[in-house]
PDB file of C-alpha atoms in Angstrom:
ATOM      1  CA  MET A1231      43.011 -39.292 101.179  1.00 57.00           C
ATOM      2  CA  ALA A1232      43.635 -39.485 104.903  1.00 55.00           C
ATOM      3  CA  ALA A1233      47.263 -38.733 104.323  1.00 60.00           C
ATOM      4  CA  LYS A1234      46.603 -35.544 102.597  1.00 59.00           C
ATOM      5  CA  GLU A1235      43.944 -34.120 104.990  1.00 63.00           C
ATOM      6  CA  ASN A1236      45.075 -35.519 108.305  1.00 65.00           C
ATOM      7  CA  ASN A1237      48.870 -35.756 107.978  1.00 66.00           C
ATOM      8  CA  ILE A1238      48.939 -39.459 108.659  1.00 68.00           C
ATOM      9  CA  LYS A1239      52.429 -40.812 108.214  1.00 73.00           C
ATOM     10  CA  LEU A1240      51.387 -44.395 107.433  1.00 76.00           C
ATOM     11  CA  ALA A1241      49.049 -43.233 104.699  1.00 78.00           C
ATOM     12  CA  ASP A1242      51.877 -41.033 103.282  1.00 79.00           C
ATOM     13  CA  ASP A1243      54.093 -44.116 103.158  1.00 86.00           C
ATOM     14  CA  LEU A1244      51.381 -46.053 101.205  1.00 87.00           C
ATOM     15  CA  LEU A1245      51.169 -43.259  98.650  1.00 89.00           C
ATOM     16  CA  VAL A1246      54.956 -43.149  98.255  1.00 91.00           C
ATOM     17  CA  GLN A1247      54.977 -46.876  97.626  1.00 92.00           C
ATOM     18  CA  ALA A1248      52.389 -46.395  94.934  1.00 91.00           C
ATOM     19  CA  LEU A1249      54.359 -43.543  93.392  1.00 94.00           C
ATOM     20  CA  GLN A1250      57.456 -45.783  93.412  1.00 94.00           C
ATOM     21  CA  LYS A1251      55.648 -48.434  91.475  1.00 93.00           C
ATOM     22  CA  SER A1252      54.292 -45.863  89.040  1.00 92.00           C
ATOM     23  CA  PHE A1253      57.754 -44.352  88.566  1.00 95.00           C
ATOM     24  CA  HIS A1254      59.434 -47.746  87.921  1.00 93.00           C
ATOM     25  CA  PHE A1255      56.878 -48.463  85.176  1.00 91.00           C
ATOM     26  CA  CYS A1256      57.380 -44.924  83.819  1.00 90.00           C
ATOM     27  CA  ALA A1257      61.181 -45.288  83.782  1.00 92.00           C
ATOM     28  CA  LYS A1258      60.863 -48.472  81.714  1.00 92.00           C
ATOM     29  CA  GLU A1259      58.483 -46.839  79.242  1.00 91.00           C
ATOM     30  CA  ARG A1260      59.498 -43.186  79.060  1.00 93.00           C
ATOM     31  CA  GLY A1261      62.887 -42.827  80.722  1.00 89.00           C
ATOM     32  CA  VAL A1262      63.894 -40.773  83.698  1.00 93.00           C
ATOM     33  CA  GLY A1263      63.931 -37.064  84.497  1.00 93.00           C
ATOM     34  CA  LEU A1264      63.552 -34.535  87.301  1.00 96.00           C
ATOM     35  CA  PHE A1265      60.413 -34.832  89.479  1.00 97.00           C
ATOM     36  CA  VAL A1266      58.186 -31.704  89.427  1.00 98.00           C
ATOM     37  CA  PRO A1267      55.407 -31.972  91.983  1.00 97.00           C
ATOM     38  CA  ILE A1268      51.978 -30.403  91.214  1.00 95.00           C
ATOM     39  CA  PRO A1269      51.593 -27.771  94.017  1.00 93.00           C
ATOM     40  CA  SER A1270      48.508 -27.468  96.172  1.00 85.00           C
ATOM     41  CA  ARG A1271      46.751 -24.129  96.099  1.00 79.00           C
ATOM     42  CA  HIS A1272      48.351 -21.740  98.614  1.00 77.00           C
ATOM     43  CA  ALA A1273      45.306 -21.619 100.932  1.00 76.00           C
ATOM     44  CA  VAL A1274      45.029 -25.409 100.926  1.00 73.00           C
ATOM     45  CA  ALA A1275      48.716 -25.832 101.730  1.00 65.00           C
ATOM     46  CA  ARG A1276      48.419 -23.356 104.603  1.00 77.00           C
ATOM     47  CA  SER A1277      45.483 -25.148 106.077  1.00 75.00           C
ATOM     48  CA  ARG A1278      47.249 -28.479 105.848  1.00 73.00           C
ATOM     49  CA  GLY A1279      50.487 -27.075 107.120  1.00 73.00           C
ATOM     50  CA  ARG A1280      52.423 -28.544 104.204  1.00 76.00           C
ATOM     51  CA  GLN A1281      52.784 -28.851 100.447  1.00 81.00           C
ATOM     52  CA  PHE A1282      51.654 -32.467 100.431  1.00 85.00           C
ATOM     53  CA  ILE A1283      52.725 -33.495  96.939  1.00 90.00           C
ATOM     54  CA  THR A1284      56.150 -31.892  97.338  1.00 93.00           C
ATOM     55  CA  GLU A1285      56.654 -33.949 100.490  1.00 91.00           C
ATOM     56  CA  LEU A1286      55.690 -37.100  98.698  1.00 92.00           C
ATOM     57  CA  SER A1287      57.935 -36.193  95.759  1.00 95.00           C
ATOM     58  CA  LEU A1288      60.890 -35.640  98.034  1.00 95.00           C
ATOM     59  CA  GLN A1289      60.383 -39.066  99.561  1.00 94.00           C
ATOM     60  CA  LEU A1290      60.186 -40.530  96.100  1.00 95.00           C
ATOM     61  CA  SER A1291      63.470 -38.793  95.311  1.00 96.00           C
ATOM     62  CA  LYS A1292      65.153 -40.408  98.330  1.00 96.00           C
ATOM     63  CA  SER A1293      64.098 -43.908  97.180  1.00 94.00           C
ATOM     64  CA  THR A1294      64.886 -43.472  93.451  1.00 94.00           C
ATOM     65  CA  GLY A1295      67.947 -41.056  93.476  1.00 95.00           C
ATOM     66  CA  MET A1296      65.957 -38.699  91.097  1.00 95.00           C
ATOM     67  CA  GLU A1297      65.870 -34.969  92.086  1.00 97.00           C
ATOM     68  CA  THR A1298      62.683 -33.108  92.935  1.00 97.00           C
ATOM     69  CA  VAL A1299      62.481 -29.546  91.720  1.00 97.00           C
ATOM     70  CA  GLU A1300      59.641 -27.247  92.731  1.00 96.00           C
ATOM     71  CA  SER A1301      59.047 -25.473  89.475  1.00 96.00           C
ATOM     72  CA  LEU A1302      55.291 -24.852  89.340  1.00 97.00           C
ATOM     73  CA  SER A1303      53.201 -22.171  91.122  1.00 95.00           C
ATOM     74  CA  HIS A1304      49.625 -21.109  91.021  1.00 94.00           C
ATOM     75  CA  ILE A1305      49.178 -17.689  89.608  1.00 95.00           C
ATOM     76  CA  ARG A1306      45.494 -17.275  90.199  1.00 93.00           C
ATOM     77  CA  LYS A1307      42.728 -18.685  92.418  1.00 91.00           C
ATOM     78  CA  VAL A1308      40.857 -21.808  91.341  1.00 91.00           C
ATOM     79  CA  ARG A1309      37.803 -23.474  92.782  1.00 90.00           C
ATOM     80  CA  ASP A1310      37.983 -26.765  94.673  1.00 85.00           C
ATOM     81  CA  GLN A1311      37.578 -29.308  91.843  1.00 86.00           C
ATOM     82  CA  SER A1312      35.899 -32.149  93.885  1.00 83.00           C
ATOM     83  CA  SER A1313      32.368 -31.081  92.893  1.00 87.00           C
ATOM     84  CA  LEU A1314      33.197 -30.230  89.260  1.00 90.00           C
ATOM     85  CA  ASP A1315      32.638 -32.394  86.153  1.00 90.00           C
ATOM     86  CA  ALA A1316      35.510 -33.030  83.617  1.00 89.00           C
ATOM     87  CA  LYS A1317      34.712 -29.958  81.467  1.00 92.00           C
ATOM     88  CA  GLN A1318      34.363 -27.734  84.473  1.00 93.00           C
ATOM     89  CA  ARG A1319      37.672 -28.900  85.868  1.00 93.00           C
ATOM     90  CA  LEU A1320      39.495 -28.063  82.601  1.00 94.00           C
ATOM     91  CA  VAL A1321      38.038 -24.593  82.465  1.00 95.00           C
ATOM     92  CA  ASN A1322      38.623 -24.029  86.200  1.00 95.00           C
ATOM     93  CA  ILE A1323      42.339 -24.875  86.077  1.00 95.00           C
ATOM     94  CA  GLU A1324      43.210 -23.634  82.641  1.00 96.00           C
ATOM     95  CA  GLY A1325      46.003 -20.994  82.799  1.00 97.00           C
ATOM     96  CA  SER A1326      46.256 -21.216  86.586  1.00 96.00           C
ATOM     97  CA  MET A1327      49.925 -22.273  86.779  1.00 97.00           C
ATOM     98  CA  LYS A1328      53.260 -20.989  85.688  1.00 97.00           C
ATOM     99  CA  SER A1329      56.753 -22.454  85.585  1.00 97.00           C
ATOM    100  CA  LEU A1330      59.085 -20.676  87.931  1.00 95.00           C
ATOM    101  CA  ARG A1331      62.321 -21.516  86.146  1.00 92.00           C
ATOM    102  CA  TYR A1332      63.713 -23.079  83.009  1.00 93.00           C
ATOM    103  CA  LEU A1333      64.963 -26.688  83.465  1.00 92.00           C
ATOM    104  CA  SER A1334      67.193 -28.127  80.887  1.00 93.00           C
ATOM    105  CA  GLU A1335      66.518 -31.738  81.901  1.00 94.00           C
ATOM    106  CA  LYS A1336      63.384 -33.724  81.083  1.00 96.00           C
ATOM    107  CA  VAL A1337      60.744 -33.732  83.799  1.00 97.00           C
ATOM    108  CA  ILE A1338      58.180 -36.097  85.231  1.00 97.00           C
ATOM    109  CA  LEU A1339      55.124 -34.537  86.953  1.00 98.00           C
ATOM    110  CA  VAL A1340      54.178 -35.977  90.335  1.00 97.00           C
ATOM    111  CA  ASP A1341      50.625 -35.867  91.759  1.00 93.00           C
ATOM    112  CA  ASP A1342      48.691 -37.974  94.245  1.00 88.00           C
ATOM    113  CA  LEU A1343      45.492 -38.503  92.311  1.00 87.00           C
ATOM    114  CA  VAL A1344      44.343 -38.318  88.737  1.00 91.00           C
ATOM    115  CA  THR A1345      40.650 -37.928  88.131  1.00 89.00           C
ATOM    116  CA  THR A1346      40.265 -36.187  84.650  1.00 91.00           C
ATOM    117  CA  GLY A1347      43.865 -35.264  84.057  1.00 93.00           C
ATOM    118  CA  ALA A1348      43.089 -31.543  83.989  1.00 94.00           C
ATOM    119  CA  THR A1349      45.569 -30.656  86.707  1.00 94.00           C
ATOM    120  CA  ILE A1350      48.365 -32.688  85.088  1.00 96.00           C
ATOM    121  CA  TYR A1351      47.485 -31.153  81.745  1.00 97.00           C
ATOM    122  CA  GLU A1352      47.769 -27.645  83.160  1.00 97.00           C
ATOM    123  CA  GLY A1353      51.103 -28.384  84.878  1.00 97.00           C
ATOM    124  CA  ALA A1354      52.541 -29.824  81.706  1.00 98.00           C
ATOM    125  CA  ARG A1355      51.236 -26.789  79.704  1.00 98.00           C
ATOM    126  CA  ALA A1356      52.925 -24.369  82.127  1.00 98.00           C
ATOM    127  CA  LEU A1357      56.216 -26.234  81.918  1.00 98.00           C
ATOM    128  CA  ARG A1358      56.146 -26.639  78.142  1.00 97.00           C
ATOM    129  CA  GLU A1359      55.313 -22.954  77.718  1.00 96.00           C
ATOM    130  CA  ASN A1360      58.742 -22.365  79.385  1.00 95.00           C
ATOM    131  CA  GLY A1361      60.497 -24.726  77.054  1.00 96.00           C
ATOM    132  CA  ILE A1362      60.652 -27.699  79.438  1.00 97.00           C
ATOM    133  CA  GLU A1363      60.199 -31.201  78.078  1.00 97.00           C
ATOM    134  CA  VAL A1364      57.541 -33.092  80.122  1.00 97.00           C
ATOM    135  CA  ILE A1365      57.996 -36.829  79.421  1.00 97.00           C
ATOM    136  CA  ALA A1366      55.475 -38.325  81.796  1.00 96.00           C
ATOM    137  CA  ALA A1367      53.418 -37.990  84.946  1.00 96.00           C
ATOM    138  CA  VAL A1368      53.272 -40.366  87.851  1.00 95.00           C
ATOM    139  CA  THR A1369      50.377 -40.635  90.318  1.00 93.00           C
ATOM    140  CA  ALA A1370      49.673 -42.744  93.332  1.00 89.00           C
ATOM    141  CA  CYS A1371      45.965 -43.209  92.591  1.00 87.00           C
ATOM    142  CA  ILE A1372      43.432 -43.113  89.875  1.00 85.00           C
ATOM    143  CA  ALA A1373      39.930 -41.965  90.728  1.00 84.00           C
ATOM    144  CA  GLU A1374      36.821 -43.642  89.447  1.00 75.00           C
ATOM    145  CA  PRO A1375      35.640 -41.958  86.251  1.00 68.00           C
ATOM    146  CA  LEU A1376      33.316 -38.956  86.659  1.00 62.00           C
ATOM    147  CA  ARG A1377      29.766 -39.562  85.569  1.00 59.00           C
TER     148      ARG A1377
END
């Protein structure tokens, strides 16, 4: 996670390569659509100086020709999830995002890491609540299962 926390370009490049592989598998299995990045919490993005996943998604767009659309936003504060178990993560993030606009095209969520799937689930819920068809999610990494 050096890329995320320390803005290391080489680490960003490795994550984009992993996202490309994930997307190519996704395209074969589920088709294509607009990329919608999962946003970082506002305070986290400010401290990093960037919306990390959006930057990765834009790089993925350049390499695939698919468009990135920022369509999700946090609407309430959530706790940092790193110390939470699976159930706590789901409760923590539930109802925390909203879709900013209607998109008529199918979408693919983009995130760097999936641990329990709670964040992806919440992003998909917010988009679907706005009538948007979410066909898949692509991630660069999968965390070890929580114990």
